[in-house]
XYZ file of N, CA and C in Angstrom:
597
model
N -26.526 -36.928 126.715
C -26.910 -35.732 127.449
C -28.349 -35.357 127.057
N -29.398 -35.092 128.413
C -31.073 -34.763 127.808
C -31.059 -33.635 126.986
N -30.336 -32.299 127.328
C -30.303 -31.218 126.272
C -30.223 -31.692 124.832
N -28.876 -32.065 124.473
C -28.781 -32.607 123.105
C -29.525 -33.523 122.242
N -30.564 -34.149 123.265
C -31.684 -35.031 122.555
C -32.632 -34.663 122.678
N -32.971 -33.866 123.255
C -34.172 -32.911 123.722
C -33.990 -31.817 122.123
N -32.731 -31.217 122.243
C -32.430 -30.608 120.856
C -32.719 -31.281 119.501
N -32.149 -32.793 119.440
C -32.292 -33.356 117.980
C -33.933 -33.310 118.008
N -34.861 -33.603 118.843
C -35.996 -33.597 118.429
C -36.571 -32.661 118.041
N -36.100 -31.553 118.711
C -36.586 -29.830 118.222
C -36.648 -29.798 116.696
N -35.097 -29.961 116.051
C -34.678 -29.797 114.486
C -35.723 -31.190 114.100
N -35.724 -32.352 114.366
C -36.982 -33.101 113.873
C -37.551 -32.624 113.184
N -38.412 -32.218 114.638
C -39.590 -31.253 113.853
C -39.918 -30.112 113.527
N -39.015 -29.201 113.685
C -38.988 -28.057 112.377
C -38.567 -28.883 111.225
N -38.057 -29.613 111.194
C -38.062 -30.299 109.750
C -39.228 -30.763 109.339
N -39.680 -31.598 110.015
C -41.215 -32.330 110.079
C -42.456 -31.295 109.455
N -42.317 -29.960 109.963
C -43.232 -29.051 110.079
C -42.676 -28.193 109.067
N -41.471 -28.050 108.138
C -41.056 -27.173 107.078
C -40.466 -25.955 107.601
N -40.500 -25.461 108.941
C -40.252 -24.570 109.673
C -38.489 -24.742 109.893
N -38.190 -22.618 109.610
C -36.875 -22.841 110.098
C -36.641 -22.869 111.590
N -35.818 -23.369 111.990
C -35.444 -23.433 113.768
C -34.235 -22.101 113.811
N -34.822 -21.745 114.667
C -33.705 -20.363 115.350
C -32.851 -21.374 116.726
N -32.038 -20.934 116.493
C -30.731 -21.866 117.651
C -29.794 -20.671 118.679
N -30.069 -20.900 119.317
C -29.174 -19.898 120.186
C -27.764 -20.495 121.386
N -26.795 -20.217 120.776
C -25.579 -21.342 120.822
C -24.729 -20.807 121.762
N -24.035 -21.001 122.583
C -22.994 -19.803 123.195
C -22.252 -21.119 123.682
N -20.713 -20.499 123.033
C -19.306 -21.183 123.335
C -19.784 -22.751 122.820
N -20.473 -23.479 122.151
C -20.444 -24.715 122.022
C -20.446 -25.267 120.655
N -20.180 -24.292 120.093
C -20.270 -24.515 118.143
C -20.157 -25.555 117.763
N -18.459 -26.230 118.054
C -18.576 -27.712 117.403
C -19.576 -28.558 117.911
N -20.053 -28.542 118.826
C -20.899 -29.130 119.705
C -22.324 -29.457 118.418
N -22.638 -27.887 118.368
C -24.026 -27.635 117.268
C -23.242 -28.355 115.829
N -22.219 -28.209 115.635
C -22.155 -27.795 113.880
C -21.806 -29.969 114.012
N -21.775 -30.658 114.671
C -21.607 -32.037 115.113
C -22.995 -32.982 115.108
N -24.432 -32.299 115.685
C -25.575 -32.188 115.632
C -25.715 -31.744 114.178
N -25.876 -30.542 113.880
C -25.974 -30.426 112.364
C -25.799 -31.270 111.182
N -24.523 -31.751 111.768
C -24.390 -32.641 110.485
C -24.940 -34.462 110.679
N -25.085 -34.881 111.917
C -25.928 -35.783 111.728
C -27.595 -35.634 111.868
N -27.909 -34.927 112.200
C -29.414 -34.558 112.019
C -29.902 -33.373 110.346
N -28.657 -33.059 109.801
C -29.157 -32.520 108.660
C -29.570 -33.248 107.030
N -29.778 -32.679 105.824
C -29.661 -31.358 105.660
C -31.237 -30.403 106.083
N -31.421 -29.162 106.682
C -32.376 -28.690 106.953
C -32.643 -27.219 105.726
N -33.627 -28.168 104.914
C -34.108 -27.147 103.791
C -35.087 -26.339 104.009
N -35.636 -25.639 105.269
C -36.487 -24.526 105.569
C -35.602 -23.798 106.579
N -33.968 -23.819 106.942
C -33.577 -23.031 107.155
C -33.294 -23.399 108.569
N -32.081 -22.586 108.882
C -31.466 -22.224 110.605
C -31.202 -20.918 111.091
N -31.448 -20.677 111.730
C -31.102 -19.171 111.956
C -30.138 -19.447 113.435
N -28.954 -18.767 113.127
C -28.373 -18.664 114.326
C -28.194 -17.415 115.000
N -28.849 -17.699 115.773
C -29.216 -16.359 116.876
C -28.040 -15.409 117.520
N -28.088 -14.274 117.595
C -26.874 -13.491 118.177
C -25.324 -14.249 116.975
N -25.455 -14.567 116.444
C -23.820 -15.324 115.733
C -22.516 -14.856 116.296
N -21.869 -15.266 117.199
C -20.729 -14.794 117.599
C -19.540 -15.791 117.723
N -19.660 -16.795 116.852
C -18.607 -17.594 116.640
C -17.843 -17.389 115.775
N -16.934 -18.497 115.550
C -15.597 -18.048 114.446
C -15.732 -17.661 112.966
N -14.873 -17.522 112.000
C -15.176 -17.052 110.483
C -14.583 -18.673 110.199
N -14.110 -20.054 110.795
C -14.044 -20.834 110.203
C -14.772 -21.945 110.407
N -15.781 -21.351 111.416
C -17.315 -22.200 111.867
C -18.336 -21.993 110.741
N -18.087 -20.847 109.863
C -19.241 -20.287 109.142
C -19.588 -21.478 107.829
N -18.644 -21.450 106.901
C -18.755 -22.556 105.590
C -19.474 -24.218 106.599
N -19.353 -24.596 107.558
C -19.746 -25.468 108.248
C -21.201 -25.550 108.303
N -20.915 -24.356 108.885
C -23.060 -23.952 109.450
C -23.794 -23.903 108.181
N -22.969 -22.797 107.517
C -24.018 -22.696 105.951
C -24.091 -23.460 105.392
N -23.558 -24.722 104.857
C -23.250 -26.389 104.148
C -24.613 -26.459 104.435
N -25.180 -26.302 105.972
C -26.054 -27.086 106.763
C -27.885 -26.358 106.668
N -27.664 -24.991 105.649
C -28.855 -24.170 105.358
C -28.832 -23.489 106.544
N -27.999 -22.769 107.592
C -27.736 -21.927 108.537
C -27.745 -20.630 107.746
N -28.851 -19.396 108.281
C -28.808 -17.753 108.249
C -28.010 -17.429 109.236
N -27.034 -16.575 109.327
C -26.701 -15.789 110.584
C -27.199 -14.386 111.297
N -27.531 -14.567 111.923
C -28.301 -13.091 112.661
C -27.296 -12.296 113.387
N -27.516 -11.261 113.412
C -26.067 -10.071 114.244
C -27.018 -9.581 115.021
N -26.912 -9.362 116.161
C -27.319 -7.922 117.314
C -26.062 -7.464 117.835
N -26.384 -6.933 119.045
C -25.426 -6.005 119.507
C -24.198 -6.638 120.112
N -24.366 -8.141 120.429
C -23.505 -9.033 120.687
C -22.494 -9.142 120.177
N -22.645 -8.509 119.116
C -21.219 -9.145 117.772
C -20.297 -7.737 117.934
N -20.937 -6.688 119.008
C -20.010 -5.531 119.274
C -18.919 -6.616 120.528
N -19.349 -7.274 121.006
C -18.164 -7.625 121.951
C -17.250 -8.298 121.369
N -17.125 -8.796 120.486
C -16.241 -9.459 119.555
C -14.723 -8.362 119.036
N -13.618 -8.718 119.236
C -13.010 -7.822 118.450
C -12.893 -7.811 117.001
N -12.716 -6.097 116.598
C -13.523 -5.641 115.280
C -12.588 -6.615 114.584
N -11.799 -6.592 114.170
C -10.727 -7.387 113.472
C -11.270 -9.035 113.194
N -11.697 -9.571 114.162
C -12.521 -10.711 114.377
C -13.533 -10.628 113.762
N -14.533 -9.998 114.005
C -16.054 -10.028 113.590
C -15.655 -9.598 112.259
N -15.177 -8.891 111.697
C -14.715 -8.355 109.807
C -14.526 -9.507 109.498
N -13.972 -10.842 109.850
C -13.338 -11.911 109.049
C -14.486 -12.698 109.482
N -15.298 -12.645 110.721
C -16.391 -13.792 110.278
C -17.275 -13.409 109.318
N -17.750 -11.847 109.249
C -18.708 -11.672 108.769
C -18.368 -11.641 107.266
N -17.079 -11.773 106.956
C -16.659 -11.693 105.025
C -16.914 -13.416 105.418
N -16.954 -14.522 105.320
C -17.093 -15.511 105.273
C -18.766 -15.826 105.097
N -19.597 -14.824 105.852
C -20.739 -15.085 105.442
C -21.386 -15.028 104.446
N -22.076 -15.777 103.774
C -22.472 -15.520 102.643
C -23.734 -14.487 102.395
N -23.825 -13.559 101.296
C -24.762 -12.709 101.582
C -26.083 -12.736 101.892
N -26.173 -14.119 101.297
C -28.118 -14.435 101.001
C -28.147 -15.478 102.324
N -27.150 -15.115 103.440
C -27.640 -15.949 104.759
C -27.812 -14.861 105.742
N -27.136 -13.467 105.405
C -27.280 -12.503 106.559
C -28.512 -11.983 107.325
N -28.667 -11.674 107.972
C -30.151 -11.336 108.896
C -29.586 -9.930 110.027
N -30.433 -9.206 110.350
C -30.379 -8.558 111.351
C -30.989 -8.499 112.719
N -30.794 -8.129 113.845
C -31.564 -8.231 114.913
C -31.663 -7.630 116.167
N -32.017 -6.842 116.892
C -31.873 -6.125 117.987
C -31.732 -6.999 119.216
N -32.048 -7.770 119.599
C -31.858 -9.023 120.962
C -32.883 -8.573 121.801
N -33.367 -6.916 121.560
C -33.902 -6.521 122.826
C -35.044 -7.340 123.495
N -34.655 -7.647 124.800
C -33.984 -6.669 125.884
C -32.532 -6.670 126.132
N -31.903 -7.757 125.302
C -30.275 -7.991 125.599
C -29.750 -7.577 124.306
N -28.308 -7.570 124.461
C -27.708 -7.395 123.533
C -27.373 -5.949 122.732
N -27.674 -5.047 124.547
C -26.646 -3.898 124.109
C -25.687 -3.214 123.259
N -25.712 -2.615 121.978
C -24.354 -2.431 121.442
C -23.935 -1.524 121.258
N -22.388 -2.497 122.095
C -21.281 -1.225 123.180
C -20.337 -0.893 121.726
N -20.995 0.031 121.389
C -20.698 1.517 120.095
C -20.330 2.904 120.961
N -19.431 3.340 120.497
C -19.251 4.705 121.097
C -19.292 5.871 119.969
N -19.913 5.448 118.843
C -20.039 6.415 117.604
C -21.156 6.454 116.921
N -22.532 6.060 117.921
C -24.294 5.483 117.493
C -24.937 6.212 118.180
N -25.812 6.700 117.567
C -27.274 7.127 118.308
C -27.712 6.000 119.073
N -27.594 5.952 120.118
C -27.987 4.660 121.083
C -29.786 5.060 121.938
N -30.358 4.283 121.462
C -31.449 4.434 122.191
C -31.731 3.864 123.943
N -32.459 4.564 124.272
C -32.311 4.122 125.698
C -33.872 3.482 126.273
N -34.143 2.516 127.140
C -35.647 1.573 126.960
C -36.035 2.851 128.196
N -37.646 3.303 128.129
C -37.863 3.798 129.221
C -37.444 3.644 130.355
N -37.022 4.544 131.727
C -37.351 3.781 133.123
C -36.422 2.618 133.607
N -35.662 2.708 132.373
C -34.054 1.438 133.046
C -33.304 2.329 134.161
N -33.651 1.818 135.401
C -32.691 2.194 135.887
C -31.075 2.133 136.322
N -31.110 1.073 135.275
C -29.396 0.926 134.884
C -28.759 2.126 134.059
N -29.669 2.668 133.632
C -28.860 3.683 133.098
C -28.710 5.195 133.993
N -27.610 5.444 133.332
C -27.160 6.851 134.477
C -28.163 8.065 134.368
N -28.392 8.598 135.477
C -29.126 9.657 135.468
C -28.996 10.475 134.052
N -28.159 11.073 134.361
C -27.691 12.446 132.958
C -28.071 11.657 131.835
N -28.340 10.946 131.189
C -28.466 9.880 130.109
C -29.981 9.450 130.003
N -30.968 9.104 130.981
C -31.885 9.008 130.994
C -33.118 10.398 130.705
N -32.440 11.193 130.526
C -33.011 12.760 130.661
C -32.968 13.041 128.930
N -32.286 12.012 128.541
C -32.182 12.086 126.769
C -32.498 11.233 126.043
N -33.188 11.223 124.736
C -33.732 10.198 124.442
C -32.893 9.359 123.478
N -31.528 10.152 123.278
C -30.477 9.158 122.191
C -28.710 10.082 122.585
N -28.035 8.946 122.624
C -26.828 10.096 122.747
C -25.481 9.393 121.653
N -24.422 10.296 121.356
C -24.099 9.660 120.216
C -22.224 10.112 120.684
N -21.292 9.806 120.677
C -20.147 10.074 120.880
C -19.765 9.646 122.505
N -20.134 8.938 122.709
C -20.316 8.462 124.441
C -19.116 6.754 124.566
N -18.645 6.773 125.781
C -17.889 5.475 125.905
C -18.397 4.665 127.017
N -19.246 3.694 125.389
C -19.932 2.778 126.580
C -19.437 1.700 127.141
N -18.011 1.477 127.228
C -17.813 0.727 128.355
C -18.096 1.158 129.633
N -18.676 2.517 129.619
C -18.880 2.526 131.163
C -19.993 2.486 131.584
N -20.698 2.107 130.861
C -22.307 1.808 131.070
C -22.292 0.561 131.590
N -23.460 0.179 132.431
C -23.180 -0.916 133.576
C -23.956 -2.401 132.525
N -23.064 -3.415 132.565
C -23.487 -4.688 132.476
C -24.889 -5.009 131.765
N -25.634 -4.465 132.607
C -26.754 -4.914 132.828
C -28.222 -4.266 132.252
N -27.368 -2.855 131.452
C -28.282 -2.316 130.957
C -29.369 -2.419 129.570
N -30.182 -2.217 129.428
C -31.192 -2.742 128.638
C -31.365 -2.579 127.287
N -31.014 -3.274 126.333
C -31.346 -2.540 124.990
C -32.881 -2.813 124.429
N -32.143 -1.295 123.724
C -33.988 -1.115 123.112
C -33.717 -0.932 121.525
N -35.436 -1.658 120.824
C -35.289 -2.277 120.045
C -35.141 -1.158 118.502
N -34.858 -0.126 119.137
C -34.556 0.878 117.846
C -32.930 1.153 117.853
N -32.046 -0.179 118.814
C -30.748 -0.070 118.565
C -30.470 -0.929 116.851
N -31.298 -1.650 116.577
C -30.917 -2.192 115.755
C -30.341 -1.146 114.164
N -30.697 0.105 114.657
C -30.081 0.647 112.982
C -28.756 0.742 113.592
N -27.838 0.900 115.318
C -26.559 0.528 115.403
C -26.031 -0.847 114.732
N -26.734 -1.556 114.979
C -26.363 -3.288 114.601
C -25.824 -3.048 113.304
N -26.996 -2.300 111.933
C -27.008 -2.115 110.778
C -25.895 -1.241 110.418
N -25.882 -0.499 110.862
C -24.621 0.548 110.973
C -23.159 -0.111 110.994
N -22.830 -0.823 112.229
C -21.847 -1.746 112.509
C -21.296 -2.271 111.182
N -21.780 -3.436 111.370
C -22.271 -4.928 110.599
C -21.765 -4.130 108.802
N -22.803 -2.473 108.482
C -22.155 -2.476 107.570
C -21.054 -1.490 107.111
N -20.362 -1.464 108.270
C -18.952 -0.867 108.095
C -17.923 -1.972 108.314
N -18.046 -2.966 108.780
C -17.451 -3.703 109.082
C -16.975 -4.755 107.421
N -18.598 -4.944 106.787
C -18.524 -5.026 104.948
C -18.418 -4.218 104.158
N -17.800 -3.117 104.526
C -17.417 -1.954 103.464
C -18.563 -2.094 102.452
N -19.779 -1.725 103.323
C -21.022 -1.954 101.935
C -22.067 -0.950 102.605
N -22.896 0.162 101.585
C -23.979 0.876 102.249
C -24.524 0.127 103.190
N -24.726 0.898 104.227
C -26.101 0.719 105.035
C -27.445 0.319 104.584
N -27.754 1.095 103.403
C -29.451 0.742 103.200
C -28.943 -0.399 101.973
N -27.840 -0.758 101.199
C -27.664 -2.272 100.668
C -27.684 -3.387 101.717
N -27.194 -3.263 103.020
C -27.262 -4.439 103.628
C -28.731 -4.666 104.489
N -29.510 -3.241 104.755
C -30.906 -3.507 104.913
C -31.445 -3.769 104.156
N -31.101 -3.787 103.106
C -32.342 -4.810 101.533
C -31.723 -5.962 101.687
N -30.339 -6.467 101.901
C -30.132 -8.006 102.087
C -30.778 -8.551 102.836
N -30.381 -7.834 103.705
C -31.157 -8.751 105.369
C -33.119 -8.442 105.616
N -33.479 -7.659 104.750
C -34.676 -7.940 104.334
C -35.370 -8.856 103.584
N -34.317 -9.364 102.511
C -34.659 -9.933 101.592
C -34.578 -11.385 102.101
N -33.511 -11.473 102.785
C -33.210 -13.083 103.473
C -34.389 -13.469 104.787
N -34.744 -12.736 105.264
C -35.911 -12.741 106.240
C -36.759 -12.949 105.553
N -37.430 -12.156 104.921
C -38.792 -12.777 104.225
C -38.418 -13.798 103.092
N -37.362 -14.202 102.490
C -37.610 -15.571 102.147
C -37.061 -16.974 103.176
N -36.562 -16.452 104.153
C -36.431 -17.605 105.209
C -38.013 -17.690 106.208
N -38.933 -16.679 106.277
C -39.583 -16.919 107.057
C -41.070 -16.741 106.201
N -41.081 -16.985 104.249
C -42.199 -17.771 103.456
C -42.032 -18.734 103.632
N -42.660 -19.312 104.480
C -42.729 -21.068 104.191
C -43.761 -21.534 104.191
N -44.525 -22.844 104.186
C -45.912 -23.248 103.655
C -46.616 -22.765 105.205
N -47.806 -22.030 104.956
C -48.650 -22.004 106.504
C -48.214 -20.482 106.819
N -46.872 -19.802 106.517
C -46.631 -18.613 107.030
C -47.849 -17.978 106.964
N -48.084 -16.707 107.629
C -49.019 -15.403 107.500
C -49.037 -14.531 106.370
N -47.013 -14.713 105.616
C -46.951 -14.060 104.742
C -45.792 -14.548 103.642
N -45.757 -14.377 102.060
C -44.775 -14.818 101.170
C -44.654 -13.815 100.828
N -43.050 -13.812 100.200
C -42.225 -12.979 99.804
C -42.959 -12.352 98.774
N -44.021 -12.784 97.723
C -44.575 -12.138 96.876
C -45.685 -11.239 97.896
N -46.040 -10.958 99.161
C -46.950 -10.166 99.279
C -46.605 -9.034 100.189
N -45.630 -8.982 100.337
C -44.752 -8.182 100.745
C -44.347 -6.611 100.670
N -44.460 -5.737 100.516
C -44.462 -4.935 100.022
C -42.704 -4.488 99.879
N -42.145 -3.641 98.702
C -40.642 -3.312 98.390
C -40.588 -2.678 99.786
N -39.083 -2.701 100.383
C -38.097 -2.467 101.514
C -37.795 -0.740 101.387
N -38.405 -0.171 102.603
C -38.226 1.471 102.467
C -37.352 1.715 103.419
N -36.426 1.964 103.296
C -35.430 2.552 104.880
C -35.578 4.383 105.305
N -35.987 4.417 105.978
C -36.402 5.392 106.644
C -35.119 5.771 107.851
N -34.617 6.754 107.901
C -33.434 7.616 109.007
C -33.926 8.483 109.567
């Protein structure tokens, strides 16, 4: 298949180049984690984008130097589900991420931000700049997330690990800037300045 060889050459050369590869996978896991293991091991890292696969895909991916990233995606997952993938993850692979413009997250207990001028969103709602106790399944499909949903993601993600909020924003800080020092970056983890969370 051209995708899948079109793909092994991608990981090539982020290997080639020391660079981690971000992968964005939907419904085909064994597919990737099959690739992975004959094109690995990749020691500058994987990031898997949106992560919304199983909790017994995870020890697989990570074997393979796979980060997992959460956005709002991992709200469609049932909670019960996403709690057991995300205890399988290991801590120093977690990452955070807003998707925006996708990856809405359908929270009904978040300050949800809304992107200017979407007109997917409902009148009464657009007249406010955050609303919080709302059931967003009834918000349409198609509506837009904006990229200051991500303290929902953070929020989620860390109720879901029975762990502070601003502990899992120093993880997923900490795993970002040492997944994305690598030789040539703009920036290393030593120049960095300490992680301030601001509410």
């Amino acid at each position: 298949m051209v995708q899948i060889e079109v793909f092994r050459r991608q990981l090539e050369l982020a290997k080639e180049l020391e660079r981690p590869a971000s992968i964005h996978c939907v419904q085909a896991f064994g597919d990737l984690l099959e690739v992975l293991q004959s094109e690995g091991p990749f020691p500058a890292g994987l990031i898997l984008h949106s992560y919304i696969g199983s909790a017994e895909m995870v020890p697989g991916f990570a074997k393979h130097g796979a980060y997992f990233s959460f956005s709002g995606h991992l709200t469609s997952m049932k909670p019960q589900k996403a709690k057991r993938m995300l205890k399988m993850v290991p801590m120093d692979r977690i990452l955070l991420e807003s998707d925006a413009p996708d990856g809405f997250p359908r929270l009904d207990n978040c300050a949800l931000s809304w992107v200017p001028d979407d007109v997917s969103v409902p009148q009464e709602l657009r007249m406010q700049t955050r609303e919080t106790n709302m059931d967003t399944s009834m918000l349409p499909k198609d509506i837009l997330n904006h990229p200051a949903n991500i303290s929902c993601v953070l929020s989620y993600v860390a109720m879901l690990l029975e762990m502070p909020e601003e502990e899992l924003a120093e993880v997923s800080y900490r795993n970002a800037s040492r997944l994305f020092s690598y030789p040539g970056s703009k920036f290393s983890e030593e120049d960095l300045s300490p992680f301030v969370m601001t509410t």
